[in-house]
Each structure stands twice: as C-alpha cells, then as structure tokens.
mmCIF file of C-alpha atoms in Angstrom:
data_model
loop_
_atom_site.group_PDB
_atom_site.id
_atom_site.type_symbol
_atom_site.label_atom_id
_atom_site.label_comp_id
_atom_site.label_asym_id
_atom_site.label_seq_id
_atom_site.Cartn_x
_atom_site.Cartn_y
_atom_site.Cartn_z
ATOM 1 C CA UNK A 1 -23.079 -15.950 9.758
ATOM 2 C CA UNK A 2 -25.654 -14.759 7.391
ATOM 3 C CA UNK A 3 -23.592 -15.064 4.443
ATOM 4 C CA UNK A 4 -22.517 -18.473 3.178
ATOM 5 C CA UNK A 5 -19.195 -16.992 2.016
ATOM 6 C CA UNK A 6 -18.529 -15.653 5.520
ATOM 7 C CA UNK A 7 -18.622 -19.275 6.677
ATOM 8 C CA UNK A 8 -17.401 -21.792 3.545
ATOM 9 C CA UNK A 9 -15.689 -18.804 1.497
ATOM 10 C CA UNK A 10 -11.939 -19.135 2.562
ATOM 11 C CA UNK A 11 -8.964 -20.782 0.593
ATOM 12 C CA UNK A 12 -7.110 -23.670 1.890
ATOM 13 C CA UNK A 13 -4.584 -22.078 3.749
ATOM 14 C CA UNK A 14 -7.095 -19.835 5.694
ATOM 15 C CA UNK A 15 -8.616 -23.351 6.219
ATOM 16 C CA UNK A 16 -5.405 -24.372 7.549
ATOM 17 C CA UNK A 17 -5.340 -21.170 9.831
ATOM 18 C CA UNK A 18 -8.310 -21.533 11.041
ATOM 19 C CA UNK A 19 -8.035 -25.164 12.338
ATOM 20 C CA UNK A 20 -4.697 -24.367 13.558
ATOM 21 C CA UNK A 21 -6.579 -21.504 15.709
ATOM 22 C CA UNK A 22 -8.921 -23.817 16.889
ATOM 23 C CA UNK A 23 -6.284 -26.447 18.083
ATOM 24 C CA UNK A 24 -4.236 -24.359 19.856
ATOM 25 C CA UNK A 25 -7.292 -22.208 21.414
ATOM 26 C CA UNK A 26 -9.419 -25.788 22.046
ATOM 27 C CA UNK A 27 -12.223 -22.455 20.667
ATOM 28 C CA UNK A 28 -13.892 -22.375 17.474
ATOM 29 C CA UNK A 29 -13.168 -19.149 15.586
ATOM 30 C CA UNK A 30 -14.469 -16.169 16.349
ATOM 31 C CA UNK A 31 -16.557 -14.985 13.892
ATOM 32 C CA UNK A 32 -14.933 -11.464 14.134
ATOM 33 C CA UNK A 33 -11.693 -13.028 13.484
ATOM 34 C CA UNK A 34 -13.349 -14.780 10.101
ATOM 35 C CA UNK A 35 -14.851 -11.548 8.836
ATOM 36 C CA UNK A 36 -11.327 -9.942 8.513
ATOM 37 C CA UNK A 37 -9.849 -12.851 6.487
ATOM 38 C CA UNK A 38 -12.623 -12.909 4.133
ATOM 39 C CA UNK A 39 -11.145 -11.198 1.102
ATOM 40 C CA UNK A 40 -9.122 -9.196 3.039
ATOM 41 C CA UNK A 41 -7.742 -6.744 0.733
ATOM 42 C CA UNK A 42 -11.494 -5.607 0.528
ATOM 43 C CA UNK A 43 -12.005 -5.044 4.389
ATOM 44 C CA UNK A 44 -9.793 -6.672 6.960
ATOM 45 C CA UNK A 45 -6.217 -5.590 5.995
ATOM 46 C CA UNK A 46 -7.001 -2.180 6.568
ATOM 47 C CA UNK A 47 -9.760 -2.534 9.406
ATOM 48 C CA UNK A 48 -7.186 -4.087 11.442
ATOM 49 C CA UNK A 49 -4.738 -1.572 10.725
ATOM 50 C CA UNK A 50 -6.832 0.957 11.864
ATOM 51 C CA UNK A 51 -8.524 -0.675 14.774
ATOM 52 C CA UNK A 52 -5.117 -1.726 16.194
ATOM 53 C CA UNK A 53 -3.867 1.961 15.572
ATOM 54 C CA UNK A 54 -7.100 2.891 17.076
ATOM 55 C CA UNK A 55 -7.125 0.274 20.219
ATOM 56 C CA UNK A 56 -2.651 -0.029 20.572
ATOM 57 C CA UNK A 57 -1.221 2.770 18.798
ATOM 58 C CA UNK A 58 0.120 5.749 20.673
ATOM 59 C CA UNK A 59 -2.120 7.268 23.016
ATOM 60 C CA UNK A 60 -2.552 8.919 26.796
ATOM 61 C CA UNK A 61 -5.191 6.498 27.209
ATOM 62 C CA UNK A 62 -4.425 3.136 28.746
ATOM 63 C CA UNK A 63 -5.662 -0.030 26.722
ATOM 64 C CA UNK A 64 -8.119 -0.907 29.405
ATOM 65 C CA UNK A 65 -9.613 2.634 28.802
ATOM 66 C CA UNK A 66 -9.931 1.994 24.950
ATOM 67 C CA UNK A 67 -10.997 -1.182 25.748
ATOM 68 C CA UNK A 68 -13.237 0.372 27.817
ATOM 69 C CA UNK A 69 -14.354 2.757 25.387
ATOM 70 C CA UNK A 70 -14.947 -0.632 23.247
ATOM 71 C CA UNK A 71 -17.102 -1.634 25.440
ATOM 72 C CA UNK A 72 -19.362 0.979 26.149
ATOM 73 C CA UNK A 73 -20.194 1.497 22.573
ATOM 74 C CA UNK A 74 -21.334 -1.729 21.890
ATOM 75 C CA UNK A 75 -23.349 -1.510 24.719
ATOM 76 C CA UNK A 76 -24.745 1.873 23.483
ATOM 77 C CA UNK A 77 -25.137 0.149 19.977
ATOM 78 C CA UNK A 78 -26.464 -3.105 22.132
ATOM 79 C CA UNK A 79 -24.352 -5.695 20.211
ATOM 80 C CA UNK A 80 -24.133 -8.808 22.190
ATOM 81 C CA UNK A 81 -21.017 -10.270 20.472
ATOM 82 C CA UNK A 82 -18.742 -7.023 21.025
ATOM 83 C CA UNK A 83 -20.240 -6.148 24.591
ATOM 84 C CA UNK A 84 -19.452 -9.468 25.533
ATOM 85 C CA UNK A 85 -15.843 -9.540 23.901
ATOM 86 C CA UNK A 86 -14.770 -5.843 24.912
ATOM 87 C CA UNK A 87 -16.288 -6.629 27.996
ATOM 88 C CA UNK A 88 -13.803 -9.468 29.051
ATOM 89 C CA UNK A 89 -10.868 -7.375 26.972
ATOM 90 C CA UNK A 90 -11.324 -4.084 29.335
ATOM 91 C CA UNK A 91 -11.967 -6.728 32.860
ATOM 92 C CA UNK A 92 -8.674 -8.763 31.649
ATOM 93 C CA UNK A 93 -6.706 -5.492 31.131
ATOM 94 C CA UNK A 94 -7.867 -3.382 34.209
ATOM 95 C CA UNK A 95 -7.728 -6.670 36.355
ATOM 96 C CA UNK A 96 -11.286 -5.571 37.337
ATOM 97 C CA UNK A 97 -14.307 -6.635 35.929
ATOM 98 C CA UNK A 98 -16.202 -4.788 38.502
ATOM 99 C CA UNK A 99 -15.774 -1.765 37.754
ATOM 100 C CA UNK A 100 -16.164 -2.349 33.773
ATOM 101 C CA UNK A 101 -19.822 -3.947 34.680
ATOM 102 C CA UNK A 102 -20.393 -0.924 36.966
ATOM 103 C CA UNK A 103 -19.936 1.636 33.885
ATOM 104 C CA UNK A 104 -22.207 -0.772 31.738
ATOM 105 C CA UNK A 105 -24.810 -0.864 34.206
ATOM 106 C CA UNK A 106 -24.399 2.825 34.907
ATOM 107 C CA UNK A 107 -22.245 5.276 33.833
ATOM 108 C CA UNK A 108 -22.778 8.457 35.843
ATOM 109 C CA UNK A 109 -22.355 6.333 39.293
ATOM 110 C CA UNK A 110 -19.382 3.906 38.395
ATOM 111 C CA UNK A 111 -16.207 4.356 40.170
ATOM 112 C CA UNK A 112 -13.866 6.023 37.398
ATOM 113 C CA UNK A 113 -12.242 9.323 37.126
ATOM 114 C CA UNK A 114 -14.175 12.312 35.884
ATOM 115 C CA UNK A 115 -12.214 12.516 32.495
ATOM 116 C CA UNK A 116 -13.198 9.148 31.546
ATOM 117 C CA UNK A 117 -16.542 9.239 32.346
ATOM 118 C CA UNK A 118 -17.038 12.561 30.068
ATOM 119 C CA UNK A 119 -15.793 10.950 27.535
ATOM 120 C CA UNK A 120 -17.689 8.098 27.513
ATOM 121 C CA UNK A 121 -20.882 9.948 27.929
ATOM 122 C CA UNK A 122 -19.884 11.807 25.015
ATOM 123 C CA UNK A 123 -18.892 9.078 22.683
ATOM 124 C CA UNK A 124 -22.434 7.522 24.077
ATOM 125 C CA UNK A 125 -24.329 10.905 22.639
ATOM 126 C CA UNK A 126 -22.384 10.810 19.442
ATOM 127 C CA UNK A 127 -23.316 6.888 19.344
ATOM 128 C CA UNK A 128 -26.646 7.205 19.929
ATOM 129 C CA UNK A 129 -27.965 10.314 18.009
ATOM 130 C CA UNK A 130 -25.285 10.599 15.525
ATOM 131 C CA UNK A 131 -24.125 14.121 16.730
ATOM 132 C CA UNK A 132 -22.005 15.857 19.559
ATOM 133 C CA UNK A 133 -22.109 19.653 19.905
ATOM 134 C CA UNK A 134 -18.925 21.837 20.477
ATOM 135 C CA UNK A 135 -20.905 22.476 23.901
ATOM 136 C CA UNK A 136 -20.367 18.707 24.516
ATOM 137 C CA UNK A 137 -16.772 18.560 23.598
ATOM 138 C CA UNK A 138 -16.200 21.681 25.592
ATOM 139 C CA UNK A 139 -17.744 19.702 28.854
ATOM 140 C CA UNK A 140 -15.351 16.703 28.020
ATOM 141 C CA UNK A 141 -12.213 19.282 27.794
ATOM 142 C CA UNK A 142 -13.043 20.729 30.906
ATOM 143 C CA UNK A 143 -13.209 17.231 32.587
ATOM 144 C CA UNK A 144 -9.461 17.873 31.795
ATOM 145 C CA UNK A 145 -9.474 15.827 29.052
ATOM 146 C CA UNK A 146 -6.994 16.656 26.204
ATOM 147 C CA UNK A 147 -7.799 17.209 22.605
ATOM 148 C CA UNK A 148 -5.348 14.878 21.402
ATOM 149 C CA UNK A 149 -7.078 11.909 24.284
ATOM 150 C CA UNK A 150 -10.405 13.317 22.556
ATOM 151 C CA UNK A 151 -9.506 12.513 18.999
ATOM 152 C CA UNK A 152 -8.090 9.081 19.980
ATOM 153 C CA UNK A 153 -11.498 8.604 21.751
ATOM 154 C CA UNK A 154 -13.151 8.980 18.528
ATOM 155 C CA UNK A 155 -10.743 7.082 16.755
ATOM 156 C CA UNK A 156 -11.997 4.112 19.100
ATOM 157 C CA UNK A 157 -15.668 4.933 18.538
ATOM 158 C CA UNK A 158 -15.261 5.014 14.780
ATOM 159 C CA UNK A 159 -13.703 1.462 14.713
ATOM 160 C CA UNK A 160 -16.279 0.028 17.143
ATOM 161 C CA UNK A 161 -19.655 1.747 15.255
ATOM 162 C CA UNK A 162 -17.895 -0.111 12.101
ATOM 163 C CA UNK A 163 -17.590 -3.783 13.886
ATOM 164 C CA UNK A 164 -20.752 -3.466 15.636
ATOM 165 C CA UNK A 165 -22.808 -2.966 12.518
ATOM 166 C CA UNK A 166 -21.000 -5.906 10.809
ATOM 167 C CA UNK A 167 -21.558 -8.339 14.250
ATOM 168 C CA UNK A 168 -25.405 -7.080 13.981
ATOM 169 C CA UNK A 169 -25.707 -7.434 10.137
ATOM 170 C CA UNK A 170 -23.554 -10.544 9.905
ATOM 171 C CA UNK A 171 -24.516 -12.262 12.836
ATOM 172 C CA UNK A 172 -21.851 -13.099 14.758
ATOM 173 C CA UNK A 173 -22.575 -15.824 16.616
ATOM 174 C CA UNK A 174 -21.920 -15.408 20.573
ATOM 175 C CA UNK A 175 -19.406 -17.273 22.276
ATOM 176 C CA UNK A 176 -18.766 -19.150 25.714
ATOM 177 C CA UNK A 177 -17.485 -16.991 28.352
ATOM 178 C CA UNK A 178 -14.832 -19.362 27.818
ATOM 179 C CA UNK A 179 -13.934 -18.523 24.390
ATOM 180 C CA UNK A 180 -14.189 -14.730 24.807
ATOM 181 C CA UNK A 181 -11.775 -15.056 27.994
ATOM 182 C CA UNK A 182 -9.469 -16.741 25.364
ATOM 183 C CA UNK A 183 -10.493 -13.736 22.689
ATOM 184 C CA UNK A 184 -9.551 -11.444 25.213
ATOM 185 C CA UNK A 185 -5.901 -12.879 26.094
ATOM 186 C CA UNK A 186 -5.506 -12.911 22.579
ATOM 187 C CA UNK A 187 -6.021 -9.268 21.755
ATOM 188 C CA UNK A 188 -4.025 -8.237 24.953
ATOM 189 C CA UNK A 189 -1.052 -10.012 23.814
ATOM 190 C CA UNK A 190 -1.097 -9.689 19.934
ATOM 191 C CA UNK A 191 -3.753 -7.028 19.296
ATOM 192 C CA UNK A 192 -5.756 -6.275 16.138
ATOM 193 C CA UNK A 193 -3.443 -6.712 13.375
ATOM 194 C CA UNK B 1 3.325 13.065 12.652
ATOM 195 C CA UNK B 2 0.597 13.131 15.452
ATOM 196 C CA UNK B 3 -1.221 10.056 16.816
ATOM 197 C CA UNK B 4 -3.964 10.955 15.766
ATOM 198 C CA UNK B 5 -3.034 12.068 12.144
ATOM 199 C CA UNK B 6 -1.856 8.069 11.922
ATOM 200 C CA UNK B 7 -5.548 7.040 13.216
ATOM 201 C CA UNK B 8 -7.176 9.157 10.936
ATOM 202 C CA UNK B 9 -5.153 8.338 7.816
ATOM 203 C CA UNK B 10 -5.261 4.448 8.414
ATOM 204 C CA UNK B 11 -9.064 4.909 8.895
ATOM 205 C CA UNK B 12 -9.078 7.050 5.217
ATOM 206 C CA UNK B 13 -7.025 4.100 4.062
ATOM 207 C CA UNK B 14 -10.129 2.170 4.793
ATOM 208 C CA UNK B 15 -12.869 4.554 3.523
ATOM 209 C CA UNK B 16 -10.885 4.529 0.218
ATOM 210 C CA UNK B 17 -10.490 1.463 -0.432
ATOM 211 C CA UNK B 18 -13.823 -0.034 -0.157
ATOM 212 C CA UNK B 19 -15.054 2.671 -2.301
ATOM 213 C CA UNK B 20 -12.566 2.999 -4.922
ATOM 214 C CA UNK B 21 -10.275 -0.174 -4.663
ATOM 215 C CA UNK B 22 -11.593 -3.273 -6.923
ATOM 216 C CA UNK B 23 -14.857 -4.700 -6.093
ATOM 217 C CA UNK B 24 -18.135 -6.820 -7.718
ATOM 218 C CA UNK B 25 -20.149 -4.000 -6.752
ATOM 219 C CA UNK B 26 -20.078 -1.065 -8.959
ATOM 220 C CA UNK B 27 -18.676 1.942 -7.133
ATOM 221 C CA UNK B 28 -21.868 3.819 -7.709
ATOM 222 C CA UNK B 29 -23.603 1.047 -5.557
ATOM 223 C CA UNK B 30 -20.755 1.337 -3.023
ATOM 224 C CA UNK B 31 -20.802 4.870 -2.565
ATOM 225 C CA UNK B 32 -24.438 5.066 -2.389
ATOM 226 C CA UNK B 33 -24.437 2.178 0.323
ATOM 227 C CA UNK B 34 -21.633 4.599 1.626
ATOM 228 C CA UNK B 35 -23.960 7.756 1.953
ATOM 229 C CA UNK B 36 -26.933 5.253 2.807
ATOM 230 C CA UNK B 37 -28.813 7.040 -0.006
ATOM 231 C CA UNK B 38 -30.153 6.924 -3.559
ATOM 232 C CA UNK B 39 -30.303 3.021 -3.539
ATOM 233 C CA UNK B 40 -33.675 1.069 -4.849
ATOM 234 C CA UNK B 41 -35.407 -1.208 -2.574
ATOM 235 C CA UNK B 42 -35.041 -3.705 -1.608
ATOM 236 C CA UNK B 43 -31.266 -2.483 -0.807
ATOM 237 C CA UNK B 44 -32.028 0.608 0.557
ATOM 238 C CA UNK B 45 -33.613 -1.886 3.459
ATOM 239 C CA UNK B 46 -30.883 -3.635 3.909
ATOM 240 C CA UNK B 47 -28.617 -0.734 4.024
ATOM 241 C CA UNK B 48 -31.013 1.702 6.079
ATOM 242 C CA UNK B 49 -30.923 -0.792 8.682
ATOM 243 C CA UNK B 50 -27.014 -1.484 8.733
ATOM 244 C CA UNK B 51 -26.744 2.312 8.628
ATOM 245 C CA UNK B 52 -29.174 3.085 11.862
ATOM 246 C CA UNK B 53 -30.878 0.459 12.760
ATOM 247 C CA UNK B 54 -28.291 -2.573 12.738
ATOM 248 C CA UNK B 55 -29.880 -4.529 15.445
ATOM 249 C CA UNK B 56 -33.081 -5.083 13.490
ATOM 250 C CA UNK B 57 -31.280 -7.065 10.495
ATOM 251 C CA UNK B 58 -32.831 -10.308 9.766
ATOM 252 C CA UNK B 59 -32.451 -13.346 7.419
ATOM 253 C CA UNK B 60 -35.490 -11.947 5.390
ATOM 254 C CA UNK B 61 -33.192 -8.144 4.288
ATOM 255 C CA UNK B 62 -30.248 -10.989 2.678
ATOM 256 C CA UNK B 63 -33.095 -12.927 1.122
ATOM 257 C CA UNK B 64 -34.828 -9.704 -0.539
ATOM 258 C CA UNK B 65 -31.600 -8.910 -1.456
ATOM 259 C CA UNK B 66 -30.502 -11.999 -3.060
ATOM 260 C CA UNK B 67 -33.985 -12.492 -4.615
ATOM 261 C CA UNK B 68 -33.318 -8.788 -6.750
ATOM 262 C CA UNK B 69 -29.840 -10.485 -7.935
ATOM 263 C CA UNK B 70 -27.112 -9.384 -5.442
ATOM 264 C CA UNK B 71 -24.324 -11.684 -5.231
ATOM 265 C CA UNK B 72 -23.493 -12.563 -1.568
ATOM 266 C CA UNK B 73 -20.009 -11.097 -2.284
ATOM 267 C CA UNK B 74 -21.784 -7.917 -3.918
ATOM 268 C CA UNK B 75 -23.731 -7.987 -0.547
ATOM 269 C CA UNK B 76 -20.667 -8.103 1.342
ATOM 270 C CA UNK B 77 -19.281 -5.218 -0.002
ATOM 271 C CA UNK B 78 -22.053 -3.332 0.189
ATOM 272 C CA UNK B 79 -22.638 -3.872 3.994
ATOM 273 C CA UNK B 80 -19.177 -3.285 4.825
ATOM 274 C CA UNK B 81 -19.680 -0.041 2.916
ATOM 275 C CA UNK B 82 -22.334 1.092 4.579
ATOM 276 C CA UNK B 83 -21.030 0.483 8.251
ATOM 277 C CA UNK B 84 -17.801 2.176 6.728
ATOM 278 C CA UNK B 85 -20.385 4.894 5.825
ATOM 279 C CA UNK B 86 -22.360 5.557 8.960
ATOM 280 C CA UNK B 87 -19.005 5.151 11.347
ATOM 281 C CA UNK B 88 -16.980 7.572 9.279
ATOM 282 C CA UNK B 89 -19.863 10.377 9.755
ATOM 283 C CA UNK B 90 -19.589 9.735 13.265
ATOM 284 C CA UNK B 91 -16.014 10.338 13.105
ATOM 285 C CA UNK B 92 -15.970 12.950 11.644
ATOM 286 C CA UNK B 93 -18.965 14.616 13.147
ATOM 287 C CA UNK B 94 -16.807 14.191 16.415
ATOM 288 C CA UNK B 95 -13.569 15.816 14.983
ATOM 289 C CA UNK B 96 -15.416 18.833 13.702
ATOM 290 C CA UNK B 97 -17.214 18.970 17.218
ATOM 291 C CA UNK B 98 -13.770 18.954 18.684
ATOM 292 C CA UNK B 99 -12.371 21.355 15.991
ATOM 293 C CA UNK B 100 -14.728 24.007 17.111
ATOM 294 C CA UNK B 101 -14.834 23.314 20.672
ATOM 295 C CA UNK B 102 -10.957 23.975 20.464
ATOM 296 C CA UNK B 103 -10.955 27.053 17.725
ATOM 297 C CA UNK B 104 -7.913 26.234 15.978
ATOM 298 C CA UNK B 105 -9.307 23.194 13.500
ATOM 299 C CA UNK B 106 -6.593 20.902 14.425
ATOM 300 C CA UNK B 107 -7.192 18.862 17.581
ATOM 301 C CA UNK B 108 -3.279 17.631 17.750
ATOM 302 C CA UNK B 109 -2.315 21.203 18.588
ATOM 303 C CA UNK B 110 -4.079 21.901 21.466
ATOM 304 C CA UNK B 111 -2.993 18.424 23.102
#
C-alpha cells in the first residue's frame, strides 16, 4: 500500500493475527482487511460496524443483492480490488456468477427483477454524478421498491463509495482469484465486523 | 428502532469520530479534507482526487504531500476523512432524494 504504516505499522499481536490469517487461509492478507486494523479506533472499528450493519443487518434485501449492490458500485467507481472481491461475494452468495457478470457487463439487459435493477441504476446515477433527483427515486419506488429497501440501498452505496476511495488512494493490491474466493467465504460466513 | 435508523446512526458514529475523536491531524485539517475544501496545495490534490477522482491517485500526490510535512499517519487521517466526506454527501444526497420522493421526510414510514 502507499503508506508504509499501512504495511509495517501494526503491533505484535496484529502481527500475530495476521500470520495466523495467512496460515489458516494459505492467502496473504487482504489489504482491505489491514486497513481496518490500522489504528482502528480511528477508522476500522466503526467502518466495520457500519458496513456489516450496512451489508448483514436487517433488511428485505438478500445478501447476494447487497452484495450485489457492492459490486456494481465499484464497478461504477471502477475499483479493481472491490469489483473483483464483491464480485466473487455476490457469485458465492447467489450461487451464480452469471448473472452477477451479466449486470456488470450490462445492466439494463441482465436477467434480474425490475426492482433490483432500478435500484442499481439509481445508486449508479448517484455514484457517478453525485446526485439523484426525487424523479429518480420516484422511478425506483414504482419498480415496487420500498422506501425502507431504498434507504438500505444507500446505506450499501455509502459504505462502498467509502472503501472504494481508500482501495484507489491506498492501493490495494489485487489478489488471485484464489484469494478473493477465500475473501468471499470469509465475509459470507463471518461478515464485516 | 428502524433498520435503517441503526445504518444511519452507525454510519454518524463514523463521520464523528474521524472528525472529532483524537487524531495527529488538527480537526480543522480533518474537516476541511471532510468538505474537500479550503485546504492549501499540495493537499487539496491529494484530497480533490480521493474526493472525485480516486482512480487517478498516484505515488507522486503522497510524495507532495510528505515533501510539505504531513506525517503518513496525518495523511491517513486525512484520506480516510475525505472518502468519509464525499460518501456521506452521497448518502445523504440519496436520503433527501428519497425524503421528497416519499413527502413525509422519513423513509422508515413509508416502508
């Protein structure tokens, strides 16, 4: 990572961790996971309190869809590390990898139901230009989306614009497909916290 | 207590700590990295680009950085901030979208 601290800046027992992680996943660490132990009454304690609120707290949308959602804003943000990750999180949880390439490659003509797919364009819009409309949430509503799924959605969005900028700034280095595969078992069985 | 009230407080949680909580930055700087505004180059670079442009981050923003006397930790912070920043005005851009969109300025209830 760009910052020496992010790499050599931990105390023995996050040391320990660490090499404990890497035994047991035969991966190095992620540099995602890293970032959140750095000082982490600074950043990670509460980033992963949110983001697992955000990605496995209570919500009408499956985790596939949030991880999904994941996804599709790091695409929209075009951050290799969490494409890649979110990517292999949403296949491992739908048990379909096809269909999260197909809404990567293209959104309007991937087989999903209409309430997902407004929402995803939308949290693409408010990605991209910074903005949505009450016009655009309207359109997602009428999808026959609820309010309440639309406020988790942008609970998801918030998390993801937050780690993306950190991967891009930081540098998180890319994995195997190997080592996200094991990322992604990881976060469906434990999560973000 | 909603869902989403729990998502949005954990994610205030956040905001206020990296802004207010204890920190080698000053809070000015935070807050300013924050609002990605009012800092002097060659930070406002560094923080622009984490802001908007994230993708276009090299080596050579840390360096300038680092070369006008930022600590890396003081540089840590002050990233963080400013994704913090940039995310949380998409978030709540969104919620006030949705606010309107619904008419009664809290999402939860019409769920």
């Amino acid at each position: 990572m760009r910052l020496d601290i992010l790499n050599n800046g931990y105390g023995a027992g996050t040391k320990l961790l660490f090499a404990v992680i890497r035994l047991f996943s035969r991966h190095p660490v992620p540099d995602a996971a890293k970032l959140v132990f750095y000082r982490p009454d600074f950043y990670g304690d509460r980033a992963k309190e949110f983001t697992h609120e955000a990605m496995r707290g209570p919500s009408d949308w499956s985790v596939g869809d949030r991880e999904l959602m994941a996804a599709y804003v790091s695409k929209v943000n075009d951050t290799a590390f969490c494409i890649a990750a979110h990517t292999a999180t949403a296949s491992q949880a739908y048990q379909d990898g096809a269909k999260v390439e197909a809404v990567l490659t293209d959104l309007e003509s991937a087989p999903i139901e209409e309430p997902l797919r407004a929402t995803l364009r939308m949290l693409g819009k408010l990605t991209a230009e910074g903005k949505v409309s009450a016009e655009d949430m309207r359109d997602v509503l009428a999808a026959g989306v609820s309010a309440q799924q639309v406020a988790d959605a942008l609970a998801v969005c918030a998390a993801f614009n937050t780690t993306d900028r950190l991967a891009d700034a930081f540098g998180f280095e890319v994995l195997s497909p190997e080592g996200f595969e094991a990322g992604a078992k990881y976060l469906l069985k434990r999560g973000y916290h | 207590m909603p869902a989403d009230d729990k998502k949005r407080a954990a994610q205030r949680d956040l905001v206020d700590r990296v802004l207010n909580g204890e920190g080698t930055a000053s809070v000015r700087q935070r807050t300013q990295a924050f609002g990605n505004e009012g800092l002097a180059p060659p930070l406002d670079a560094l923080v622009g680009k984490v802001a908007m442009r994230p993708a276009q981050i090299t080596e050579a923003d840390f360096a300038a950085a680092k070369a006008a006397g930022f600590s890396e930790d003081q540089l840590f912070e002050l990233v963080v901030c400013a994704a913090v920043g940039q995310s949380t005005r998409l978030y709540e851009a969104g919620l006030a979208a949705l606010s309107e969109a619904t008419g009664d300025g809290r999402p939860g209830n019409a769920a």
